[in-house]
Coordinates of N, CA and C in Angstrom, one line a residue:
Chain S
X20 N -22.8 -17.9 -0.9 CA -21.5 -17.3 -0.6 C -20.9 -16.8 -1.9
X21 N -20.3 -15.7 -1.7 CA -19.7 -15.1 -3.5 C -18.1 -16.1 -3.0
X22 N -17.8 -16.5 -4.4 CA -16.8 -17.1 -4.2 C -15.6 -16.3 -4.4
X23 N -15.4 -15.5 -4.7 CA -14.6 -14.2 -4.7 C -13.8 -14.1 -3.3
X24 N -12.4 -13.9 -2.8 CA -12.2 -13.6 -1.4 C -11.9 -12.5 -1.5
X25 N -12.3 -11.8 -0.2 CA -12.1 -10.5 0.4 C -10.6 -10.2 0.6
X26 N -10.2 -9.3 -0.2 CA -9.2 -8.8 1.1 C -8.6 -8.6 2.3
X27 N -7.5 -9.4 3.2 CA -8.0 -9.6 4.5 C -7.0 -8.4 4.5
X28 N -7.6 -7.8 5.8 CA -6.5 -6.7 6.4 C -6.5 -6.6 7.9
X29 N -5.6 -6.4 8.7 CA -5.3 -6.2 10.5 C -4.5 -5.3 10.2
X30 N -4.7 -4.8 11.3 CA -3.3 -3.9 11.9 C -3.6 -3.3 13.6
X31 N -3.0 -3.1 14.1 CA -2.3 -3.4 15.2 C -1.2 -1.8 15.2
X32 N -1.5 -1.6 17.1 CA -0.6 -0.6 17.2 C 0.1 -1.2 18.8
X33 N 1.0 -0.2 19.0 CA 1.6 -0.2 20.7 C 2.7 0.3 20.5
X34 N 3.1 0.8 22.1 CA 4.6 1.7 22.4 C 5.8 0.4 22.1
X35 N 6.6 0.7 21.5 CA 7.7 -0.2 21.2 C 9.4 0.3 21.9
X36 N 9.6 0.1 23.1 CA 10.7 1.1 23.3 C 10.1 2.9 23.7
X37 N 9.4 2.7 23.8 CA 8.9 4.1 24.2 C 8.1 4.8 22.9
X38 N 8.2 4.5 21.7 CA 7.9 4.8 20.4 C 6.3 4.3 19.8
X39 N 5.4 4.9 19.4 CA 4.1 4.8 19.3 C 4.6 3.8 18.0
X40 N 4.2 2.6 17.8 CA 4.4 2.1 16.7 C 2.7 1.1 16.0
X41 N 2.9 1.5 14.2 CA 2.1 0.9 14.3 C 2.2 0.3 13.0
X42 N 0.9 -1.0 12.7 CA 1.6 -2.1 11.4 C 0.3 -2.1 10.8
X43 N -0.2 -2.4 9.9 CA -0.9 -2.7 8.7 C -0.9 -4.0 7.8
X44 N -1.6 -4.6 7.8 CA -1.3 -6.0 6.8 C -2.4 -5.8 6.2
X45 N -2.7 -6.1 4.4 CA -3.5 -6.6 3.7 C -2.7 -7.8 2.8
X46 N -3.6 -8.9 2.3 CA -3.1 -9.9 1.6 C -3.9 -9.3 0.5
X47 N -3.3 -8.8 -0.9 CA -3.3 -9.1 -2.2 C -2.9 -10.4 -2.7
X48 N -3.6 -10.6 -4.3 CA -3.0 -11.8 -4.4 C -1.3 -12.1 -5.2
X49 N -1.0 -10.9 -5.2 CA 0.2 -10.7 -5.8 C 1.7 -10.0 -4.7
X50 N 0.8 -9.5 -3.8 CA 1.5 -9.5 -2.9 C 0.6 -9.3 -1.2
X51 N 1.7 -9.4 -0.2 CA 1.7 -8.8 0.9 C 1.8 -7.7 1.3
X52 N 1.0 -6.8 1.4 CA 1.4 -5.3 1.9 C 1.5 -5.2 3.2
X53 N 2.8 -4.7 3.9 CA 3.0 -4.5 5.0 C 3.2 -2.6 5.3
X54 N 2.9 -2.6 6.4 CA 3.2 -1.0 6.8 C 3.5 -0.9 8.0
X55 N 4.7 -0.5 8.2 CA 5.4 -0.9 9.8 C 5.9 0.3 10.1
X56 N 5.3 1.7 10.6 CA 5.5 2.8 10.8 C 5.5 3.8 12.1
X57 N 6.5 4.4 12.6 CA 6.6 5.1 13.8 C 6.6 6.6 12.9
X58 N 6.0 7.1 12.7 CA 5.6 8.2 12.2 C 4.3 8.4 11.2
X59 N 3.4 7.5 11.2 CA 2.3 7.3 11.0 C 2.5 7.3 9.5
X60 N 3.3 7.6 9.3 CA 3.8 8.0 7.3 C 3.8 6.4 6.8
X61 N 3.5 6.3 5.6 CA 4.1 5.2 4.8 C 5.1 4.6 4.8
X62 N 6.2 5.7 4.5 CA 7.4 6.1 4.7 C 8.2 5.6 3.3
X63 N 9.0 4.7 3.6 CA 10.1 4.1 2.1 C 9.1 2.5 1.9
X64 N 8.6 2.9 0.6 CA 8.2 1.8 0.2 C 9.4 0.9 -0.7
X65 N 9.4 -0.7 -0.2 CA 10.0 -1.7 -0.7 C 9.9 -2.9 -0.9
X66 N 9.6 -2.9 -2.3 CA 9.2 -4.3 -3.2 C 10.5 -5.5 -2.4
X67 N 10.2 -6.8 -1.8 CA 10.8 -7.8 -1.7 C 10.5 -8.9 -2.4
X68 N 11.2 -9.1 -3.0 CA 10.7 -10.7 -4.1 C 11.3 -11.6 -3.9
X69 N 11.1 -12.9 -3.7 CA 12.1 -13.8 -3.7 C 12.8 -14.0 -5.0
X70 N 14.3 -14.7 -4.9 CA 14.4 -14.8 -6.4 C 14.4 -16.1 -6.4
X71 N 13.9 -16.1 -7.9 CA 13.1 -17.6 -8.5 C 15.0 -18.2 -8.9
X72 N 15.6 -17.7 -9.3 CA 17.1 -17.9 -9.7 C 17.9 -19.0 -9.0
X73 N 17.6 -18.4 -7.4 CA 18.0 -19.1 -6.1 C 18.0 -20.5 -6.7
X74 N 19.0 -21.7 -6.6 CA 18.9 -22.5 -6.9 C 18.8 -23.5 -5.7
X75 N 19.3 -23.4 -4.4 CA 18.9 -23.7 -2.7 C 17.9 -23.5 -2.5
X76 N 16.7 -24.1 -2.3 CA 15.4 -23.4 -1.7 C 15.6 -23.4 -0.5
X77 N 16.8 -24.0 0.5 CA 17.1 -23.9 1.4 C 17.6 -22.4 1.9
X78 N 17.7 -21.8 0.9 CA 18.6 -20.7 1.1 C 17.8 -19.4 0.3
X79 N 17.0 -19.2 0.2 CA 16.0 -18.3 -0.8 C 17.2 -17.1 -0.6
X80 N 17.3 -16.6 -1.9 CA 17.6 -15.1 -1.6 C 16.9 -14.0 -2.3
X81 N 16.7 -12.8 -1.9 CA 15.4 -12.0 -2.2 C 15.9 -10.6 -2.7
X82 N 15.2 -10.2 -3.7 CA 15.5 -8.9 -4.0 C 14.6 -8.0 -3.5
X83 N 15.6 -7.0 -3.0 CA 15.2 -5.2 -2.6 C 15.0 -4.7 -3.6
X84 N 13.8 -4.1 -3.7 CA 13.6 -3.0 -4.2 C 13.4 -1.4 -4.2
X85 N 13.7 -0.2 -3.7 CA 13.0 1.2 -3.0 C 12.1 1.6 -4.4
X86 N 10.6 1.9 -3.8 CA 9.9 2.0 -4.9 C 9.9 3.7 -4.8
X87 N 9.9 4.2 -3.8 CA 9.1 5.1 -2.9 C 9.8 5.6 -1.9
X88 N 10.7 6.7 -1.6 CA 11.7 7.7 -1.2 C 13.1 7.0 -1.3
X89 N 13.8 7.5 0.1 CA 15.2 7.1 0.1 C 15.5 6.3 -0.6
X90 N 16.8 6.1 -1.1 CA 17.4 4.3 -1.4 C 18.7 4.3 -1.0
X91 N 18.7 3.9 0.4 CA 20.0 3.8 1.1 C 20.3 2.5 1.4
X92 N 21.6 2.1 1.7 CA 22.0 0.7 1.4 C 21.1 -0.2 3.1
X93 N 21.0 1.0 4.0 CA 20.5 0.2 5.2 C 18.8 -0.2 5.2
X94 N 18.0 1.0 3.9 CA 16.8 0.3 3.8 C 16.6 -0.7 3.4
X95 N 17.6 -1.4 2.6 CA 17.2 -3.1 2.0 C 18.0 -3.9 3.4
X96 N 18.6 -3.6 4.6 CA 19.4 -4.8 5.0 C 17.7 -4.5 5.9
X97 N 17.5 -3.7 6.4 CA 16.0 -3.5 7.3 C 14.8 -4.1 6.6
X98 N 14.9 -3.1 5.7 CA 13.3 -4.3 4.6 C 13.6 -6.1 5.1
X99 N 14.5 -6.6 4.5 CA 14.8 -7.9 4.2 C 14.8 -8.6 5.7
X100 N 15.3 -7.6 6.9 CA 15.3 -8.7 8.0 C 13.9 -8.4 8.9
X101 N 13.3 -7.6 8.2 CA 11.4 -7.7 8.7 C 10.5 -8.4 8.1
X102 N 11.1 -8.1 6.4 CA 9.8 -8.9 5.4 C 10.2 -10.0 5.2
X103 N 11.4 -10.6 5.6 CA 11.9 -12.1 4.6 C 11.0 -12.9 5.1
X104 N 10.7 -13.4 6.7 CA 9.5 -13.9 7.6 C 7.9 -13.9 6.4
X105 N 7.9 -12.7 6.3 CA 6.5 -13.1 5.6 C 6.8 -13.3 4.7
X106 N 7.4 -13.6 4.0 CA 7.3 -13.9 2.4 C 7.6 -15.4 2.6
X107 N 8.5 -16.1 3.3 CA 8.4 -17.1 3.9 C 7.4 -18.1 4.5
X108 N 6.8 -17.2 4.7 CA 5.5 -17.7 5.8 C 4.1 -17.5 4.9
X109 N 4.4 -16.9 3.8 CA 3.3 -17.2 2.8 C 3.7 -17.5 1.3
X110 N 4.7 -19.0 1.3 CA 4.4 -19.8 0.7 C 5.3 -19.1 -0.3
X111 N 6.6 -17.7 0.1 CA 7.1 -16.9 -1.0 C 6.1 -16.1 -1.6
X112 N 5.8 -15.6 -1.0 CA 4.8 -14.1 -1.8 C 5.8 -13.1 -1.9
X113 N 5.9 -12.0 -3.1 CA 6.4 -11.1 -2.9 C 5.8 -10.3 -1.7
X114 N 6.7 -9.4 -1.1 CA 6.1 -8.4 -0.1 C 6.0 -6.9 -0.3
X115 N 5.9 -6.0 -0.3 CA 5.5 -5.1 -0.4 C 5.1 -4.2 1.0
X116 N 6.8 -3.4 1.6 CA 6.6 -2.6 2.7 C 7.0 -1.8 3.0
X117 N 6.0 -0.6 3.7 CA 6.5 0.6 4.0 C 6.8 0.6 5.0
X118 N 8.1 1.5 4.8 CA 8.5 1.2 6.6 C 8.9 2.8 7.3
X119 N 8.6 3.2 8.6 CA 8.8 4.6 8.8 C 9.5 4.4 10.4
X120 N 10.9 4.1 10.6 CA 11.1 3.9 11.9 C 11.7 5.1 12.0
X121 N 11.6 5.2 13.9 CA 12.8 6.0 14.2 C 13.8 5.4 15.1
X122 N 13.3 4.0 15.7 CA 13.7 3.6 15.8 C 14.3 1.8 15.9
X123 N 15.3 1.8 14.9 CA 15.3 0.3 14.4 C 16.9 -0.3 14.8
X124 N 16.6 -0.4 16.1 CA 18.0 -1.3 17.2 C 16.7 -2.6 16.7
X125 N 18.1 -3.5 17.0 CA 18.0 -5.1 17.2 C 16.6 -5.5 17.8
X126 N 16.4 -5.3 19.2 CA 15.9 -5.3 20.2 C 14.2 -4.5 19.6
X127 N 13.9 -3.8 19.3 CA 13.0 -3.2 19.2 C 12.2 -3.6 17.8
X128 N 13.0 -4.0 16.7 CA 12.7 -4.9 15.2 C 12.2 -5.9 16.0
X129 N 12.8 -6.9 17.1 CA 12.2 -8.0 17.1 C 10.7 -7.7 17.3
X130 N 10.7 -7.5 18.7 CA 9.2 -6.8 18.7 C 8.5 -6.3 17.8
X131 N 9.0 -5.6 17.1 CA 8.0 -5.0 15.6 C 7.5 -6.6 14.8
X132 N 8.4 -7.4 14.7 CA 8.5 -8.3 13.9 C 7.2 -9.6 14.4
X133 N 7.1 -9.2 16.0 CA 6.3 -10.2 16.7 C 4.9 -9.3 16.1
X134 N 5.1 -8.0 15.9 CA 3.7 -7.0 15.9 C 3.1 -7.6 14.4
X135 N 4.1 -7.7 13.6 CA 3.4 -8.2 12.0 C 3.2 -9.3 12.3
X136 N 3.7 -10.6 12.9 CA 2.9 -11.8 13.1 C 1.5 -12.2 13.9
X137 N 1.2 -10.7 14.6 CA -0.4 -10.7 15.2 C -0.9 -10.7 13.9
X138 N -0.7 -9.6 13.2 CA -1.5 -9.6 11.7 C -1.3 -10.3 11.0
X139 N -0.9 -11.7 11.1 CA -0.9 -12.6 9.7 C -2.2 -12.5 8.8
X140 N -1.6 -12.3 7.9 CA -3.2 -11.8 7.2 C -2.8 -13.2 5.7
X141 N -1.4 -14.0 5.6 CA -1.2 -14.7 4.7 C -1.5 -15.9 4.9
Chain U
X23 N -6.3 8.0 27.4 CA -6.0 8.0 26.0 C -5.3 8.5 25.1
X24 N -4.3 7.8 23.9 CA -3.3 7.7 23.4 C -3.5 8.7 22.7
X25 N -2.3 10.0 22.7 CA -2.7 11.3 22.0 C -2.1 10.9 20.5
X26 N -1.6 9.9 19.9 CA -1.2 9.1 18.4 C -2.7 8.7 17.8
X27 N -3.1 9.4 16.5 CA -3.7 8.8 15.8 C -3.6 7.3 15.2
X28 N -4.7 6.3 15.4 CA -4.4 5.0 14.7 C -4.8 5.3 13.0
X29 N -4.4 4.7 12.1 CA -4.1 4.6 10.8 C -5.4 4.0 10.4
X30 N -6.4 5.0 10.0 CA -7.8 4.0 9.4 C -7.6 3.6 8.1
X31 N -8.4 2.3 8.5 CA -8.6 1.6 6.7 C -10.1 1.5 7.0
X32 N -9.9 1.5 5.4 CA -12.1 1.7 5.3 C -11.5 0.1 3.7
X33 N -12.9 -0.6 3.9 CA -12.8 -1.4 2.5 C -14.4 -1.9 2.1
X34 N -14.2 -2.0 1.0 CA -15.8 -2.5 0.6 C -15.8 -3.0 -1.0
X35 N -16.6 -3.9 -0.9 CA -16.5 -4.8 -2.0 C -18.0 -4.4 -3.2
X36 N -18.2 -5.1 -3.9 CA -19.6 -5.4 -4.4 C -19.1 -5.6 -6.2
X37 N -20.4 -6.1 -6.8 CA -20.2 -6.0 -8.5 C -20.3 -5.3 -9.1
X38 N -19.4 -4.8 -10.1 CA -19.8 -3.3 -11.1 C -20.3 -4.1 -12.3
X39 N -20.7 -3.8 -12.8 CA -20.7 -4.3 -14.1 C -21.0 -6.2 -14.3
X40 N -21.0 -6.3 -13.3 CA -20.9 -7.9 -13.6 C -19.6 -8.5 -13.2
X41 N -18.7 -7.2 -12.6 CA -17.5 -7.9 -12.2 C -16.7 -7.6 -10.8
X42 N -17.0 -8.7 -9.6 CA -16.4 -8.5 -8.5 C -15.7 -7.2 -8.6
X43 N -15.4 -5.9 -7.4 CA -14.8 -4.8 -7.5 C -14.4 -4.7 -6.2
X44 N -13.1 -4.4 -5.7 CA -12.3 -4.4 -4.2 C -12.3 -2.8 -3.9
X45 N -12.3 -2.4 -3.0 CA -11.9 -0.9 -2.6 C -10.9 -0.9 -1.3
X46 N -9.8 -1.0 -0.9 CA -9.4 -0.7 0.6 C -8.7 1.0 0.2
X47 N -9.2 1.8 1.5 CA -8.4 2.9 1.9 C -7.8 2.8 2.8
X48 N -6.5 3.5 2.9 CA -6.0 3.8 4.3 C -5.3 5.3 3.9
X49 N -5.6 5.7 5.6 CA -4.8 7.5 5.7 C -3.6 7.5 6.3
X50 N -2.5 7.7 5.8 CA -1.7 8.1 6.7 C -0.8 9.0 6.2
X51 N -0.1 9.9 6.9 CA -0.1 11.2 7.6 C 0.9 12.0 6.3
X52 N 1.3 11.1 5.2 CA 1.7 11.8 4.0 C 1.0 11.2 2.7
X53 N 0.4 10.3 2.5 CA -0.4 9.4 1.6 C -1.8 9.0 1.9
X54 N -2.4 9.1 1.1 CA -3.9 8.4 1.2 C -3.7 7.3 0.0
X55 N -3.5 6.0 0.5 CA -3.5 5.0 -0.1 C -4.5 3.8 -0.2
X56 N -4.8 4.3 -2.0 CA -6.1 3.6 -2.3 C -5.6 2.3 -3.1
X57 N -6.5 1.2 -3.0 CA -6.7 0.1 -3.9 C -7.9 0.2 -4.6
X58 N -7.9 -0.2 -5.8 CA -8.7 -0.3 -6.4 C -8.5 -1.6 -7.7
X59 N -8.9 -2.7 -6.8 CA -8.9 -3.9 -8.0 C -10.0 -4.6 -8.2
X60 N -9.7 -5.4 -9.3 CA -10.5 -6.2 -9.9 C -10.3 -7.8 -10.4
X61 N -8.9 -8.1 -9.9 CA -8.1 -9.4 -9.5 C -7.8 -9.7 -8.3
X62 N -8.1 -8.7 -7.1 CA -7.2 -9.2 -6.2 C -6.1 -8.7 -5.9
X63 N -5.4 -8.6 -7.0 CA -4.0 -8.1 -7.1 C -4.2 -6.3 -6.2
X64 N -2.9 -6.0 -6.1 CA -2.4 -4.2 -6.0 C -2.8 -3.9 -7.0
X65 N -2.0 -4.5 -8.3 CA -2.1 -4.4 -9.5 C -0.4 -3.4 -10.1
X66 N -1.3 -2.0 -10.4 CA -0.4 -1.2 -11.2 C -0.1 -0.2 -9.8
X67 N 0.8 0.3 -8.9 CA 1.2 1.1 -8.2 C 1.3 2.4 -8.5
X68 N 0.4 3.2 -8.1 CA 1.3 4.8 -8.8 C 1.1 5.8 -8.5
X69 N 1.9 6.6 -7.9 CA 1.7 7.9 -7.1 C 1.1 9.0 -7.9
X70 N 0.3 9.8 -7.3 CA -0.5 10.7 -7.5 C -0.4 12.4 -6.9
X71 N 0.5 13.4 -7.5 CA 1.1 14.2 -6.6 C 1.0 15.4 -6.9
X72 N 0.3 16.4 -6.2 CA -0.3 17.6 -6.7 C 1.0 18.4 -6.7
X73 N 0.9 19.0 -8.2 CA 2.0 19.5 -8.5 C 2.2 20.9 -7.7
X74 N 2.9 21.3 -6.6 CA 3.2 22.6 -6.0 C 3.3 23.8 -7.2
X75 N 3.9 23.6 -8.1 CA 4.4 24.5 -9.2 C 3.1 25.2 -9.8
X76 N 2.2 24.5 -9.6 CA 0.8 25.0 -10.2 C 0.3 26.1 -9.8
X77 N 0.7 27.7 -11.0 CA 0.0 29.3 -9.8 C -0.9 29.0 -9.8
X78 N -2.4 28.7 -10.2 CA -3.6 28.9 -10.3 C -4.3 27.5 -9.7
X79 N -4.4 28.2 -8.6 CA -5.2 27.0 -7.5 C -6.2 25.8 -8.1
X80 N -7.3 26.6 -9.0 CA -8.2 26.7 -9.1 C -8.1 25.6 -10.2
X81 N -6.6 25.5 -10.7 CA -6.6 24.4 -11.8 C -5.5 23.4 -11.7
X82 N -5.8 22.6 -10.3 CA -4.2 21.9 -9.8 C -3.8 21.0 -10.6
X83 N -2.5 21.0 -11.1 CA -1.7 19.8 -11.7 C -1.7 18.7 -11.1
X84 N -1.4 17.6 -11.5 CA -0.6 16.6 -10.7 C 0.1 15.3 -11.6
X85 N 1.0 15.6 -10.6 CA 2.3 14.4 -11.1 C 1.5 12.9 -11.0
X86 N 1.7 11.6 -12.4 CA 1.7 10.5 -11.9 C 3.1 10.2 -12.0
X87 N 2.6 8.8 -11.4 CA 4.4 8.2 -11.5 C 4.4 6.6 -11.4
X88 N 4.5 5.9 -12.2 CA 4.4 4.3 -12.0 C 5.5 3.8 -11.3
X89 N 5.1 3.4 -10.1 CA 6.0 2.6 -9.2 C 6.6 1.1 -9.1
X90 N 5.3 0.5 -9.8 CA 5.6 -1.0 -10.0 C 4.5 -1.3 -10.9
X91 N 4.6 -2.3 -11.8 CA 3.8 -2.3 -13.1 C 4.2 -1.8 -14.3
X92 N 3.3 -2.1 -15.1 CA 3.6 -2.0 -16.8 C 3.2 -0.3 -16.8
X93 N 4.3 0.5 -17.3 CA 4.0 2.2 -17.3 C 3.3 2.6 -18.9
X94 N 2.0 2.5 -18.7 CA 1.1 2.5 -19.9 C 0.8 4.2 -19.6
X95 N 0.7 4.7 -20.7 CA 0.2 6.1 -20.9 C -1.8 6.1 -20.2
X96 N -2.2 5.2 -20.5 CA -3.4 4.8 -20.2 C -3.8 4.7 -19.0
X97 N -2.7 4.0 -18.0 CA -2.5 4.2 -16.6 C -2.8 5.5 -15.9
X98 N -1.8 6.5 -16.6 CA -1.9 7.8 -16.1 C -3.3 8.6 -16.0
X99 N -4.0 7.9 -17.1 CA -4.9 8.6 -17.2 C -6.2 8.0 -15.9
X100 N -6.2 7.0 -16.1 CA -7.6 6.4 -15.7 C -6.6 6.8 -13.7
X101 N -5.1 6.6 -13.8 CA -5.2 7.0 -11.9 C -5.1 8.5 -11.8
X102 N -5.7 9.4 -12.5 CA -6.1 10.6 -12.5 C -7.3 11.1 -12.5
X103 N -8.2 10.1 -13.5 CA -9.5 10.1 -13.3 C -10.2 9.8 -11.7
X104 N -9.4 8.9 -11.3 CA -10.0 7.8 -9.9 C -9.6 8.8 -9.3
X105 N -8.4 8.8 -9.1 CA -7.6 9.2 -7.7 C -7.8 11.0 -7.5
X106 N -7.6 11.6 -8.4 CA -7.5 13.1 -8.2 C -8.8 13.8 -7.3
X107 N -9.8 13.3 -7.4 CA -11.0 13.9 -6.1 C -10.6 13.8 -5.0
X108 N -9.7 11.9 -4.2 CA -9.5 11.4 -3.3 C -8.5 13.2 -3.1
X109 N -7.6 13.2 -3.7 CA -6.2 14.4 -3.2 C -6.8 15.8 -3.0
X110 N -8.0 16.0 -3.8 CA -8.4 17.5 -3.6 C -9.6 17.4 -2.7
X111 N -10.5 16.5 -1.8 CA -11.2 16.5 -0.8 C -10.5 16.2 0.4
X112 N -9.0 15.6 0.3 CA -8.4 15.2 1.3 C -7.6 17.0 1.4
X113 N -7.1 18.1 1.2 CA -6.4 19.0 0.7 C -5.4 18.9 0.6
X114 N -5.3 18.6 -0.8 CA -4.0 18.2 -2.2 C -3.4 17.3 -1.2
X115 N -3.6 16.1 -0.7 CA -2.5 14.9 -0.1 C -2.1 14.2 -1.2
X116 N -0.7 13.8 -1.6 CA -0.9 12.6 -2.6 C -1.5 11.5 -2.6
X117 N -1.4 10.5 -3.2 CA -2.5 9.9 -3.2 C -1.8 8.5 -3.9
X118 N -1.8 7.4 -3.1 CA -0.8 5.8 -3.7 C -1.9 5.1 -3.9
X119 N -2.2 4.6 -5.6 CA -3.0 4.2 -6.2 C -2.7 2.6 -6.2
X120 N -3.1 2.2 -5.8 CA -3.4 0.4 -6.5 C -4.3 -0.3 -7.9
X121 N -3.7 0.2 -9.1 CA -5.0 -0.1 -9.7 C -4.7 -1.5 -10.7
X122 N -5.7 -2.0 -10.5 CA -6.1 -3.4 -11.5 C -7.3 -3.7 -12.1
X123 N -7.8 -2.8 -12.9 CA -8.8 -3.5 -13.5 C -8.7 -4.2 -15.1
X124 N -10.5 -4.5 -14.8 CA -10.7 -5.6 -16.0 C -11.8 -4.7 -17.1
X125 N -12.1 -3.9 -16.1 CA -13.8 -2.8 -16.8 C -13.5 -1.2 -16.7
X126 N -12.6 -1.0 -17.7 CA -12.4 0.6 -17.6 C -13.1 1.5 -18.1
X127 N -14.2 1.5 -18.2 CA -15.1 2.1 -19.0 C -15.7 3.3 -18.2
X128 N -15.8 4.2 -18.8 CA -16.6 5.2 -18.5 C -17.7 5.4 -17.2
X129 N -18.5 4.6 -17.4 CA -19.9 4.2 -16.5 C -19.1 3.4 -15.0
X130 N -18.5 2.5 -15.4 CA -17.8 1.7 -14.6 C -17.1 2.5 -13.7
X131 N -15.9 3.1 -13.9 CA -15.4 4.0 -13.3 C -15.7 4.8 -12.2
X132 N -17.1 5.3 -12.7 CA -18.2 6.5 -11.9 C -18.4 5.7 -10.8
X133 N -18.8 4.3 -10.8 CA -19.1 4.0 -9.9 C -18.1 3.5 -8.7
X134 N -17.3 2.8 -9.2 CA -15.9 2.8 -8.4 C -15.4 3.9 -7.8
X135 N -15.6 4.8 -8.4 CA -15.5 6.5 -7.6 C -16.2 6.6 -6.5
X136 N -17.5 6.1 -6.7 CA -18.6 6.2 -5.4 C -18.4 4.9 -4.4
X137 N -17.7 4.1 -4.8 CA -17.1 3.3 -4.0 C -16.0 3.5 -3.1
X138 N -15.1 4.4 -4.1 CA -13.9 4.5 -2.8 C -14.3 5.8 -2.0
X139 N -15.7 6.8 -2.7 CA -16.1 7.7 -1.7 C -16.6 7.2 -0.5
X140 N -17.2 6.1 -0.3 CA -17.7 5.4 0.4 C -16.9 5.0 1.2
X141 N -15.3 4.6 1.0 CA -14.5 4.2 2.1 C -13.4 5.7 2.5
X142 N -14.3 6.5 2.8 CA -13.2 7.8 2.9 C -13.0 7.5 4.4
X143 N -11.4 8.3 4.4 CA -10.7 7.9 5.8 C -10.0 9.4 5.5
X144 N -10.6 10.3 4.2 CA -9.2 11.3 4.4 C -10.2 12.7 5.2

């Protein structure tokens, strides 16, 4: 066995609300790349990091980043209430996600959100 | 059957040089986004973007641009060397580089080229 690990990757598609949606996970070892797209695009990529500062680990708080188009104040409240889960859920990894909705109600995030937890890839 | 394209990823591993080498591709519908590491990591992030401005076809420009990572002049070069085939066999798509290596060398390179030809999705 090479002791080296592979990069794992899933992704996963379905109608979400009527909307062809689809997600992408690879685990890097520096981050999580996520890609949660209804227009098949990349779209706005956004660095999430936890901050190490946070002195509550009960309470993590995480920096937005827009690496990659827009930078509107509603892509970090969106980035953070999709990626905060996985960066949580692997142990505080930075995340790394492109996100291309068209549509992002309450109701329809959650489901997206169930769609990246098929792909745990962390 | 779903008239939505799903999002291919191609990936493949093996040793260059003596040193484990990662390849994942993925296509989607404004980026061809390649990794290319040698940690594991993403590494250095950085767009690859055929410059429209260019009259003469025959000799395309293209923009880099470091997105995340140390912005080394050195970077630009070697995700120009890798990535610029990926953009002009795909026709002129940009092209989101992941690069991390440890073996930049000449010979090395070549082969990693026939590596990520090997995972074409464009």
């Amino acid at each position: 066995m090479a002791s080296q690990a592979v990069i794992r990757t899933k992704q996963t598609q379905k109608m979400v609300n009527g909307v062809f949606t689809e997600v992408v996970c690879s685990e890097f070892s520096n981050y999580i790349f996520v890609v949660l797209t209804q227009y098949g695009k990349i779209g706005t990529l956004v660095s999430i990091t936890p901050d190490s500062r946070s002195g509550d680990i009960s309470l993590p708080l995480y920096t937005t980043k827009v690496l990659l188009g827009k930078d509107e104040p509603l892509t970090h409240v969106c980035a953070k209430n999709v990626a905060t889960f996985v960066s949580q859920e692997s142990g505080n990894q930075p995340v790394l996600l492109g996100l291309a909705l068209k549509d992002s109600t309450m109701d329809s995030i959650r489901v997206m959100k169930e769609m990246i937890k098929s792909c745990q890839v962390w």
